[in-house]
Coordinates of C-alpha atoms in Angstrom, one line a residue:
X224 CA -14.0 -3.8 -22.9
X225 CA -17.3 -2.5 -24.0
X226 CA -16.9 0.4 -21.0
X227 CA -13.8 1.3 -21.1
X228 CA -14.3 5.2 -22.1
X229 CA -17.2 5.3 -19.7
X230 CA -16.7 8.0 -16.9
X231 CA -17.6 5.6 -14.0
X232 CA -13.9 4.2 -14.7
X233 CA -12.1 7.4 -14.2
X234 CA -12.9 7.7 -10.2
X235 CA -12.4 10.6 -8.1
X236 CA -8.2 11.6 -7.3
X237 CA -7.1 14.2 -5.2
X238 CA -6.1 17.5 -6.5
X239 CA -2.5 18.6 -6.1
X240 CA -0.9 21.7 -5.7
X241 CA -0.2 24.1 -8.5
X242 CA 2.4 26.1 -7.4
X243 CA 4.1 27.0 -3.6
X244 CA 2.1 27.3 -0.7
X245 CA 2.5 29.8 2.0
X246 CA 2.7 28.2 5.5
X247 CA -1.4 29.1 6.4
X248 CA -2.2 27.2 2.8
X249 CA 0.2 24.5 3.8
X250 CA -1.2 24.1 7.2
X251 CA -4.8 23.9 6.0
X252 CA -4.0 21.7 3.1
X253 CA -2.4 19.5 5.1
X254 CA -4.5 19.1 8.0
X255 CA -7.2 18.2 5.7
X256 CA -6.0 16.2 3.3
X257 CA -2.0 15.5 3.2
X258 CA -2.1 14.7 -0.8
X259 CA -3.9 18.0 -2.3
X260 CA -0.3 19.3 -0.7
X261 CA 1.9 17.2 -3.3
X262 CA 3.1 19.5 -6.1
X263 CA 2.0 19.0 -10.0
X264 CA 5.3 18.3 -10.8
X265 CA 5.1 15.2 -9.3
X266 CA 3.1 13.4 -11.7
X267 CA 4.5 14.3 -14.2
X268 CA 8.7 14.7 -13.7
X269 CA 10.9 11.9 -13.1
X270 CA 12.6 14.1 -9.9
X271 CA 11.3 17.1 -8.6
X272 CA 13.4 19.1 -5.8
X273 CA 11.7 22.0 -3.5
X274 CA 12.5 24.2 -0.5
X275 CA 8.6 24.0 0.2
X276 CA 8.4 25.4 3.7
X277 CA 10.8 26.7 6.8
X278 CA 13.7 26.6 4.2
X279 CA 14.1 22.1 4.4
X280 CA 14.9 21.0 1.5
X281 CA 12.2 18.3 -0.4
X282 CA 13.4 15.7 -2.8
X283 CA 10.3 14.0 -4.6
X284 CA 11.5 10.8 -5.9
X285 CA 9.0 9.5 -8.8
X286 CA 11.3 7.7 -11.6
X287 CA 11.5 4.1 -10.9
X288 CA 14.9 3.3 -11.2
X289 CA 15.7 6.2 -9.0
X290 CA 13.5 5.1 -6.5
X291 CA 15.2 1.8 -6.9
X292 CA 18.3 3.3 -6.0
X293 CA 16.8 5.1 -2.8
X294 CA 15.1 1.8 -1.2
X295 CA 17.6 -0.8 -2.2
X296 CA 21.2 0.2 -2.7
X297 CA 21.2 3.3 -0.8
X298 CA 18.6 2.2 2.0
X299 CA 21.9 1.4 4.3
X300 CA 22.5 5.7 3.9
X301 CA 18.6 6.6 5.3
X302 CA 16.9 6.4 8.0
X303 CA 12.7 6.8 9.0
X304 CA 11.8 10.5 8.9
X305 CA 11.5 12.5 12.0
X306 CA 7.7 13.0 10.6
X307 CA 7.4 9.3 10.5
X308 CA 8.7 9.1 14.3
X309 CA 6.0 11.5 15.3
X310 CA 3.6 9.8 14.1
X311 CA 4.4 6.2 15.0
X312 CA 6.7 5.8 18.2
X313 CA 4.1 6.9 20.6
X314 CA 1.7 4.4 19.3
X315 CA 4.1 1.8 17.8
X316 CA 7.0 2.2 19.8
X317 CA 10.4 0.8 18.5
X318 CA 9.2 -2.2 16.2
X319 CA 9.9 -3.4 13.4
X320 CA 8.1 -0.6 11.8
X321 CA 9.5 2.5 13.0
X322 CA 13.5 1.1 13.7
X323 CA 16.4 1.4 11.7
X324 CA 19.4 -0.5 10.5
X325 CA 20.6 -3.1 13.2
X326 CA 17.8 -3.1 15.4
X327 CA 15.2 -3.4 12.9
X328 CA 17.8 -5.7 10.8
X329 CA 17.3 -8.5 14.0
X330 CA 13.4 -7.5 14.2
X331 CA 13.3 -8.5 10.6
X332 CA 14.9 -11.7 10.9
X333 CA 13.2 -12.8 13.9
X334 CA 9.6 -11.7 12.5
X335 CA 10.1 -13.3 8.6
X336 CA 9.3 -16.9 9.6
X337 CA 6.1 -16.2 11.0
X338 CA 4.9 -14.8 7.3
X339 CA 6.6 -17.7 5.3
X340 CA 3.6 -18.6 2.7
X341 CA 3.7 -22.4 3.3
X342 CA 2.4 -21.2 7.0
X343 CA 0.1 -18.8 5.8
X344 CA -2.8 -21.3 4.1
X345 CA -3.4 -22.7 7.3
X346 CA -5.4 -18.9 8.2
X347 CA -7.6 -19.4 4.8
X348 CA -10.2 -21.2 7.0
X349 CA -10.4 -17.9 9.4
X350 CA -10.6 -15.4 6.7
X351 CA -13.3 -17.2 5.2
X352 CA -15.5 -17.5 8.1
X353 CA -14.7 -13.8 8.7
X354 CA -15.9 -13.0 5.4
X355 CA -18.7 -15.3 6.1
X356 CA -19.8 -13.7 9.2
X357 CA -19.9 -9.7 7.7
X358 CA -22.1 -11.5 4.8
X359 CA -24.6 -12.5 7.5
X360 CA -24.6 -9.3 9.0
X361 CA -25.2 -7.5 5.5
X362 CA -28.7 -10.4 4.9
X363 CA -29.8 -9.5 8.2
X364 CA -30.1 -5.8 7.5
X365 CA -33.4 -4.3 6.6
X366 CA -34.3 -3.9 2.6
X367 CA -34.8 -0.3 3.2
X368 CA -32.3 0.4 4.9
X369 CA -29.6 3.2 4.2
X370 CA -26.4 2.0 2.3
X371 CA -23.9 0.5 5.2
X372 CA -20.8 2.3 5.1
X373 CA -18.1 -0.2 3.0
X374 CA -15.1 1.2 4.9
X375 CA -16.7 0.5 8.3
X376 CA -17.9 -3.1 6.9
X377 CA -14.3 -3.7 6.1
X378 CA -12.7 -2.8 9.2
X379 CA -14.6 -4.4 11.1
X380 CA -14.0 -7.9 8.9
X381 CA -10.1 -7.9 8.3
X382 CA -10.0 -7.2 11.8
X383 CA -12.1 -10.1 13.1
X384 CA -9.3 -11.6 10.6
X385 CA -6.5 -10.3 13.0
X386 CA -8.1 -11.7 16.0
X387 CA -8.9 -15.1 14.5
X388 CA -5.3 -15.6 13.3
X389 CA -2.8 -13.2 15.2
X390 CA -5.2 -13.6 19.0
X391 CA -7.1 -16.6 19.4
X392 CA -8.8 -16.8 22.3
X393 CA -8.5 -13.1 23.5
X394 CA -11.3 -11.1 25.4
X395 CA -13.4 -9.0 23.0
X396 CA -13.3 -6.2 25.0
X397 CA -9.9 -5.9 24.6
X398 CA -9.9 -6.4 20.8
X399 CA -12.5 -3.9 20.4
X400 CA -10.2 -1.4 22.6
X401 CA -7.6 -2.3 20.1
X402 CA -9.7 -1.8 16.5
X403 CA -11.6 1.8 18.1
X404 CA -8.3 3.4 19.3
X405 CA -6.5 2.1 16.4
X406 CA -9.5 4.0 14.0
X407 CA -8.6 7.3 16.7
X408 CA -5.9 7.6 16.8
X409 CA -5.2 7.7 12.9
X410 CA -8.1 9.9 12.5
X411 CA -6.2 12.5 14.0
X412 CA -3.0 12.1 12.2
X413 CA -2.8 14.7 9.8
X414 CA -2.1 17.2 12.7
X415 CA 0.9 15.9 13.8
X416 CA 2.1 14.8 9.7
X417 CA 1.7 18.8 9.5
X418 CA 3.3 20.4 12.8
X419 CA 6.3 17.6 11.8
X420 CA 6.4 19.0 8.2
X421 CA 6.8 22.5 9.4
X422 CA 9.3 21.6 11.7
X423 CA 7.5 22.9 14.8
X424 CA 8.7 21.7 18.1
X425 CA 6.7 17.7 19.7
X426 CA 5.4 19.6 22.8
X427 CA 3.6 22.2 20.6
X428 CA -0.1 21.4 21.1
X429 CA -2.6 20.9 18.5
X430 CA -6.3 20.6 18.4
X431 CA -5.9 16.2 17.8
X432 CA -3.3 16.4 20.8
X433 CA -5.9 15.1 23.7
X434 CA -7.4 12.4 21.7
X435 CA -4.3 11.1 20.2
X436 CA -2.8 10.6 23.4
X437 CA -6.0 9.1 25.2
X438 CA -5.5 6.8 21.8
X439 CA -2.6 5.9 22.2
X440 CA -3.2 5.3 26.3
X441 CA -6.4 2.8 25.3
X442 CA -4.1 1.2 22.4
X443 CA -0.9 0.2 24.2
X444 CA -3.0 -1.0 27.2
X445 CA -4.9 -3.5 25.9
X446 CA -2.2 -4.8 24.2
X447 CA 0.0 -4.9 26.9
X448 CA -2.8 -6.9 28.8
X449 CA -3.4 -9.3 25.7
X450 CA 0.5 -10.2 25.6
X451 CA 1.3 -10.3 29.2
X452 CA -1.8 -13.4 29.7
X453 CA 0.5 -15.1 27.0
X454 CA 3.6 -14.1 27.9
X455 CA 5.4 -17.4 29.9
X456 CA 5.6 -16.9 33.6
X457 CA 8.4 -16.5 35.7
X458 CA 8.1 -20.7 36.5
X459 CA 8.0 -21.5 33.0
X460 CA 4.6 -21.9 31.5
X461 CA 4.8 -21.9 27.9
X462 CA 3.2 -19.2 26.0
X463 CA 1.0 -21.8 24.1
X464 CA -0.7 -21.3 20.5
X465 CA -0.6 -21.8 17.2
X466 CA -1.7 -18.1 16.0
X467 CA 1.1 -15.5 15.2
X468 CA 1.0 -13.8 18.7
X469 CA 1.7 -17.5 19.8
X470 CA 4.8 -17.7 16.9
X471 CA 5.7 -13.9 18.0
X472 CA 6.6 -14.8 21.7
X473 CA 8.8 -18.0 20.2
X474 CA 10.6 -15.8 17.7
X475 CA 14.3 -15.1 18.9
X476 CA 17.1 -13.0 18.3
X477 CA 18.5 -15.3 15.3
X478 CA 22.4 -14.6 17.0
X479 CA 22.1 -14.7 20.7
X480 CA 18.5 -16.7 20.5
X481 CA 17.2 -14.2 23.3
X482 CA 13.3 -13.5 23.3
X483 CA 12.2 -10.3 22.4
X484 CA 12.0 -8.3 25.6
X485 CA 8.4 -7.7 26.8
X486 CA 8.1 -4.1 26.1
X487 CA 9.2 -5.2 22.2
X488 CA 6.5 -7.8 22.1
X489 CA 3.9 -5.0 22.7
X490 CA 5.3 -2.5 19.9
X491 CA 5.6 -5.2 17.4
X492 CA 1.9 -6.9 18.2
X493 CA 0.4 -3.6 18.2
X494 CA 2.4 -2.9 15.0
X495 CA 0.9 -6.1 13.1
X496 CA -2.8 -5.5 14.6
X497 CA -2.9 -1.9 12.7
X498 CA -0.8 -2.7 9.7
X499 CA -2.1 -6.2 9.4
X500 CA -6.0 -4.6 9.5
X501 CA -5.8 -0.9 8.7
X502 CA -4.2 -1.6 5.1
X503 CA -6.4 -4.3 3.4
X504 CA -9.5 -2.9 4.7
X505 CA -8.7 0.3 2.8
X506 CA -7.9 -1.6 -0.1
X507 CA -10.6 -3.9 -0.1
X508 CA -13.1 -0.3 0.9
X509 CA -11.6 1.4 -2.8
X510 CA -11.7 -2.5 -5.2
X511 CA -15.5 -2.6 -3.9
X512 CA -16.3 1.2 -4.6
X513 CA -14.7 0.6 -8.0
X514 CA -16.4 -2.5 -8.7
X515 CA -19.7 -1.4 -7.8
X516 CA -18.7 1.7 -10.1
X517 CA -17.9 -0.9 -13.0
X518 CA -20.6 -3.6 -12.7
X519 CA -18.8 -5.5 -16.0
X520 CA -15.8 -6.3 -13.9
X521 CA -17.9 -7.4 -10.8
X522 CA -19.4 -10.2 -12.9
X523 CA -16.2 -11.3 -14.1
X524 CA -14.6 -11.4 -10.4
X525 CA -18.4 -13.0 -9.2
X526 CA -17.9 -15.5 -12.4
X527 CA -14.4 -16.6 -11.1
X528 CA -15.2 -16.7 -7.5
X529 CA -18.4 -19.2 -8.4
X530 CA -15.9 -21.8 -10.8
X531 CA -13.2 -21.3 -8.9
X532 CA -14.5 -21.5 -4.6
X533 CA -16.1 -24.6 -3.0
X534 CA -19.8 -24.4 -2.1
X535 CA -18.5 -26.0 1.2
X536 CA -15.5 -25.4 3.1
X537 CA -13.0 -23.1 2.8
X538 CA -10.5 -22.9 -0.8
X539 CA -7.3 -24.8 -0.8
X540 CA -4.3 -22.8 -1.8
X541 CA -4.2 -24.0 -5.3
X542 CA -7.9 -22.6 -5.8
X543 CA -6.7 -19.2 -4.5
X544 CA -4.1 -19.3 -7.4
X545 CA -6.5 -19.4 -9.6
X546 CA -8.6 -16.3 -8.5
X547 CA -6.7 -14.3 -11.7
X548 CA -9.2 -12.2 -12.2
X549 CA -9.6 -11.2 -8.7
X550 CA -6.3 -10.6 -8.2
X551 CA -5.9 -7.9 -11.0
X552 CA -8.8 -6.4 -9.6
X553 CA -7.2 -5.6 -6.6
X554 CA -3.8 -4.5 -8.0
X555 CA -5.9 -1.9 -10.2
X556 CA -7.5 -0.9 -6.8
X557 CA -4.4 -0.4 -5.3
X558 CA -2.7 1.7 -8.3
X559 CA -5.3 3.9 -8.2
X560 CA -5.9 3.6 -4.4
X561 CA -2.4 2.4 -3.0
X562 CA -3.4 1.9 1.0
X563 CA -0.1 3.5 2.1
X564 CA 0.4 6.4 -0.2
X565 CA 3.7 8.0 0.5
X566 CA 6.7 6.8 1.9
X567 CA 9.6 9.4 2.9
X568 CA 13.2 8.8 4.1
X569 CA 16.0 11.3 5.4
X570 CA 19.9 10.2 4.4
X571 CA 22.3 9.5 7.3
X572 CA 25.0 10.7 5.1
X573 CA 24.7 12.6 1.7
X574 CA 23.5 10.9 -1.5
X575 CA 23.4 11.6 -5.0
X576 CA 20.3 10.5 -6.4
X577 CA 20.2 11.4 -10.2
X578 CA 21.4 14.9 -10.9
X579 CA 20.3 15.7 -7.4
X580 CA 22.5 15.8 -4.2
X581 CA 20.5 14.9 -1.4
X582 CA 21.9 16.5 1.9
X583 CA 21.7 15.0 5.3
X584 CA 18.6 16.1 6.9
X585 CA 16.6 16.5 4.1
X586 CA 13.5 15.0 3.6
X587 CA 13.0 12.6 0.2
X588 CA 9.5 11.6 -0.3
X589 CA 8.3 8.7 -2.3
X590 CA 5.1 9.8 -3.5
X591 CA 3.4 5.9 -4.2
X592 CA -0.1 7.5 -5.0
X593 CA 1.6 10.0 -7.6
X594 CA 3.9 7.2 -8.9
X595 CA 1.0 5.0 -9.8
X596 CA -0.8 8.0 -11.5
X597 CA 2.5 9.5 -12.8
X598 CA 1.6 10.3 -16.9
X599 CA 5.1 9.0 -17.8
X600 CA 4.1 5.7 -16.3
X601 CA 1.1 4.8 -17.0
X602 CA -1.0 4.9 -19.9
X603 CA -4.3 7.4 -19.2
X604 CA -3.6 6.8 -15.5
X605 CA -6.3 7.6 -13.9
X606 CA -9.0 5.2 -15.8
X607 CA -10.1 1.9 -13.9
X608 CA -8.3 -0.9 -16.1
X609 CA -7.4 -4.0 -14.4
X610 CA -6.2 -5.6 -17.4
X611 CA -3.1 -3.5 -17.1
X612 CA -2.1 -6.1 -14.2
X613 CA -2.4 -9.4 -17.2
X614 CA 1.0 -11.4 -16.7
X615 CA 2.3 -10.1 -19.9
X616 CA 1.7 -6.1 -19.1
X617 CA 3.3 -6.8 -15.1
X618 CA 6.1 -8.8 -16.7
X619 CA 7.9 -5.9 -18.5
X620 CA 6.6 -3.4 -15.0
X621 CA 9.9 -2.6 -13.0
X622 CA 9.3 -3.0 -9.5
X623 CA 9.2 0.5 -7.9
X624 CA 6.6 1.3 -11.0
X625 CA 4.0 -0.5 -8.7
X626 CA 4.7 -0.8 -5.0
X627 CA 1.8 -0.8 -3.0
X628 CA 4.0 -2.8 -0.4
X629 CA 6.6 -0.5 -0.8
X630 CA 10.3 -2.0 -2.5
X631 CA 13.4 -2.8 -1.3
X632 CA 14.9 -4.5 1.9
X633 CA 11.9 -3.0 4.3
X634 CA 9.0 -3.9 1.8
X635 CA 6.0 -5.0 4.2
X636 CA 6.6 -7.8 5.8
X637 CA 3.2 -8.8 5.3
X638 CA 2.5 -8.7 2.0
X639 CA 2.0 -12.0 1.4
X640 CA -0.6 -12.4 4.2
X641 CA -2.3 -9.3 2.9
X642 CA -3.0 -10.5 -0.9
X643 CA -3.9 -13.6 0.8
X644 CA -6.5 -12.0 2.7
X645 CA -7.7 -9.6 -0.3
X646 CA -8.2 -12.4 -2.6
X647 CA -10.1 -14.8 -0.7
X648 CA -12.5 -11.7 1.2
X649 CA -13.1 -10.2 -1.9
X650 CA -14.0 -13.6 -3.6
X651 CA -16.4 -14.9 -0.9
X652 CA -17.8 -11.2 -0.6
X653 CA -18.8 -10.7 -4.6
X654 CA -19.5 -14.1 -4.8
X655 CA -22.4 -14.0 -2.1
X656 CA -23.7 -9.9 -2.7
X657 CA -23.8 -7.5 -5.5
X658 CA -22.5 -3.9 -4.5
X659 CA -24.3 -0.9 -6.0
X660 CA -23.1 2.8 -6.0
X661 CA -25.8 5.1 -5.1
X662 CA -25.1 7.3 -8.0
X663 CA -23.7 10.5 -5.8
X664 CA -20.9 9.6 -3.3
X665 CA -17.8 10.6 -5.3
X666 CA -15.3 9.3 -2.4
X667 CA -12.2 11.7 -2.5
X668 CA -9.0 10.0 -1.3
X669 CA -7.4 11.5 1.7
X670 CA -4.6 10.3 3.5
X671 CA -4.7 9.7 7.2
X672 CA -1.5 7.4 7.0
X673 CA -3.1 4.8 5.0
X674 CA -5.7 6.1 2.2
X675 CA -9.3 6.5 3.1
X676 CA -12.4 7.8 1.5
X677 CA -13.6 10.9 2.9
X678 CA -17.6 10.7 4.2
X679 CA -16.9 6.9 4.1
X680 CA -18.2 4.4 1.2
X681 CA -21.8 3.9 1.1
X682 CA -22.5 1.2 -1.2
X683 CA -26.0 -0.9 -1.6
X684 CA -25.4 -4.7 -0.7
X685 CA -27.9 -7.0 -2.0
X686 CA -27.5 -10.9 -1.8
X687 CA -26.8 -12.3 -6.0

């Protein structure tokens, strides 16, 4: 295109590390922004192996078919990170999320039905009247008004998503409980990510400690309340309802057809209420900031949203098919932006991953947001190109080249319902408004879990 050498397609990145970092540097790297800590070396070597800090040994995994090899045929040797379990398992307790081999193996199985796609077109109708009702809010503001925050905006919409498909019916009180604890709780990761990377001990306390914990208290709460109304009594009465809390208390363990217990109900609902949100708001927060950055590709997606949505009534799954353009949009937003940037792992047993022997408690990191930028990859990786994503580029891509999703047996379970959502907010959104950058907010991408832009993303919103 026309634009493609223009600097307003090269966004802002995070910088990384250029050489080792002494504990204090570590600490205060990592507290404020997890991703300035990843080494150089990662974008740009296929393997890259460290004894960064306390003497642990670091395996950075960026090579495709080695990161193949990690997720798929050796994911029976790893287990989640000890990092990963201080992060999640007071929040998400022991869902399908943070288990491991046969108890997340049943989870799985039990969970899969409820994200089959032929079930997921019946929630098109919710996600468009939630992207109906944050276009209302948007016309109602005043003309000279400051620029609403994007990421707020977003939140706020894919969550009115989760209660409209996962909680019908549930007190708003409670929902809003859920969304501001959620938001919390996550601000205040990055403490624990670093007192777990340095190996110090769980009853240390940290500055976030307070908050996460009243988090986590608020969280678990209100969705302990939420499932319990649903829950079937002790004389029967059915759980009724069609939405996926509804499907959730049906689901059954697919050898002894138990239900899950009630305690495993909560961990997995509060599990799909922060994945099923937190993730596509981000994404949907960076695809606007980078179409408001590159006006030429806001036209197109605004172009295909007008031929392609129904003036009335919400699209049928064929016309969401056909939302191409939109749809490499937000795969570009996601290379660039990947909502969940890292994934790590820890072998149960030793494994030889290319040259490198990988001992049992070590830590090997999947760096996702380095992998998409990686310059052995990717072809100037950090421009703004969405063609990259036409069927004949992602054709020849291997798998673990992109993987916003993650790969392998525990790729998000959601996925489908996510790019579902994506496509049909961001649609209805540009179709309705046009997004403007206000010429200074260079968002830099900092990782609290999932990828969010720090000092939010103020964006102008004027109806088209």
């Amino acid at each position: 295109m026309d634009a493609i050498g223009d600097a307003a397609l090269y966004p802002p990145t995070a910088e990384p590390a250029d050489g080792p970092l002494s504990i204090p540097s570590f600490l205060r790297r990592c507290v404020s922004n997890p991703l300035t800590t990843l080494p150089r070396a990662v974008y740009e070597t296929p393997v890259h192996v460290e004894e960064p800090v306390q003497g642990r040994i670091v395996a950075w995994i960026m090579a495709p078919d080695l990161v193949a090899q990690l997720l798929v045929e050796d994911s029976d040797a790893t287990l989640k990170t000890e990092v990963e379990h201080r992060v999640f398992d007071p929040i998400l307790g022991h869902g399908i999320l943070t288990s491991d081999h046969a108890e997340w193996r049943w989870q799985r199985r039990a969970l899969a039905p409820l994200f089959r796609p032929a079930g997921l077109e019946a929630y098109v109708p919710a996600m468009c009247m939630a992207a109906e009702t944050q276009i209302a809010r948007w016309r109602e503001r005043t003309p000279y008004a400051p620029p609403p925050d994007i990421e707020q905006d977003m939140s706020a919409t894919t969550f009115d998503v989760i209660v409209r498909t996962m909680l019908h019916g549930a007190d708003p009180s409670e929902c809003l409980a859920v969304m501001r604890a959620g938001k919390r709780y996550l601000d205040n990761t990055s403490w624990t990510v670093a007192y777990g990377l340095l190996h110090l001990p769980r009853w240390m306390p940290h500055p976030a400690m307070p908050a996460n914990w009243h988090a986590t208290r608020r969280l678990r709460a209100a969705v302990a309340t939420i499932v319990a109304r649903r829950r079937p009594s002790s004389e029967g009465a059915a759980a009724a309802g069609g939405d996926l809390l509804g499907r959730l208390l049906e689901a059954r363990h697919p050898d002894t057809g138990e239900p899950m217990s009630a305690g495993l109900v909560v961990d997995n609902l509060a599990t799909l209420l922060e994945a099923g949100h937190e993730t596509t708001a981000k994404a949907l927060s960076w695809a606007l900031y980078l179409l408001a950055r590159a006006p030429q590709w806001q036209d197109r997606v605004r172009e295909e949203a007008t031929a392609v949505l129904p003036r009335d009534g919400p699209p049928a799954a064929a016309d969401v098919a056909r939302l191409a353009v939109t749809e490499r949009v937000l795969k570009e937003a996601m290379r660039l932006y990947p909502p969940a940037p890292i994934m790590a792992r820890t072998p149960s047993r030793p494994i030889t991953i290319g040259d490198a022997t990988i001992p049992v408690g070590a830590q090997v990191v999947v760096p996702i947001f380095a992998i998409h930028r990686h310059r052995l990859l990717w072809r100037d990786p950090d421009r703004f190109d969405p063609d990259r994503f036409l069927p004949e580029h992602e054709k020849a891509m291997s798998r673990t080249r992109f993987m916003p999703f993650g790969a392998g047996p525990r790729i998000c379970i959601g996925q489908g319902f996510a790019m579902l959502e994506a496509k049909v907010l961001l649609a209805t959104l540009v179709r309705a408004m046009r997004f403007r950058w206000d010429g200074r907010h260079l968002p830099e991408p900092v990782s609290r879990v999932t990828l969010r832009p720090r000092g939010g993303m103020p964006l102008y919103v004027e109806p088209v």
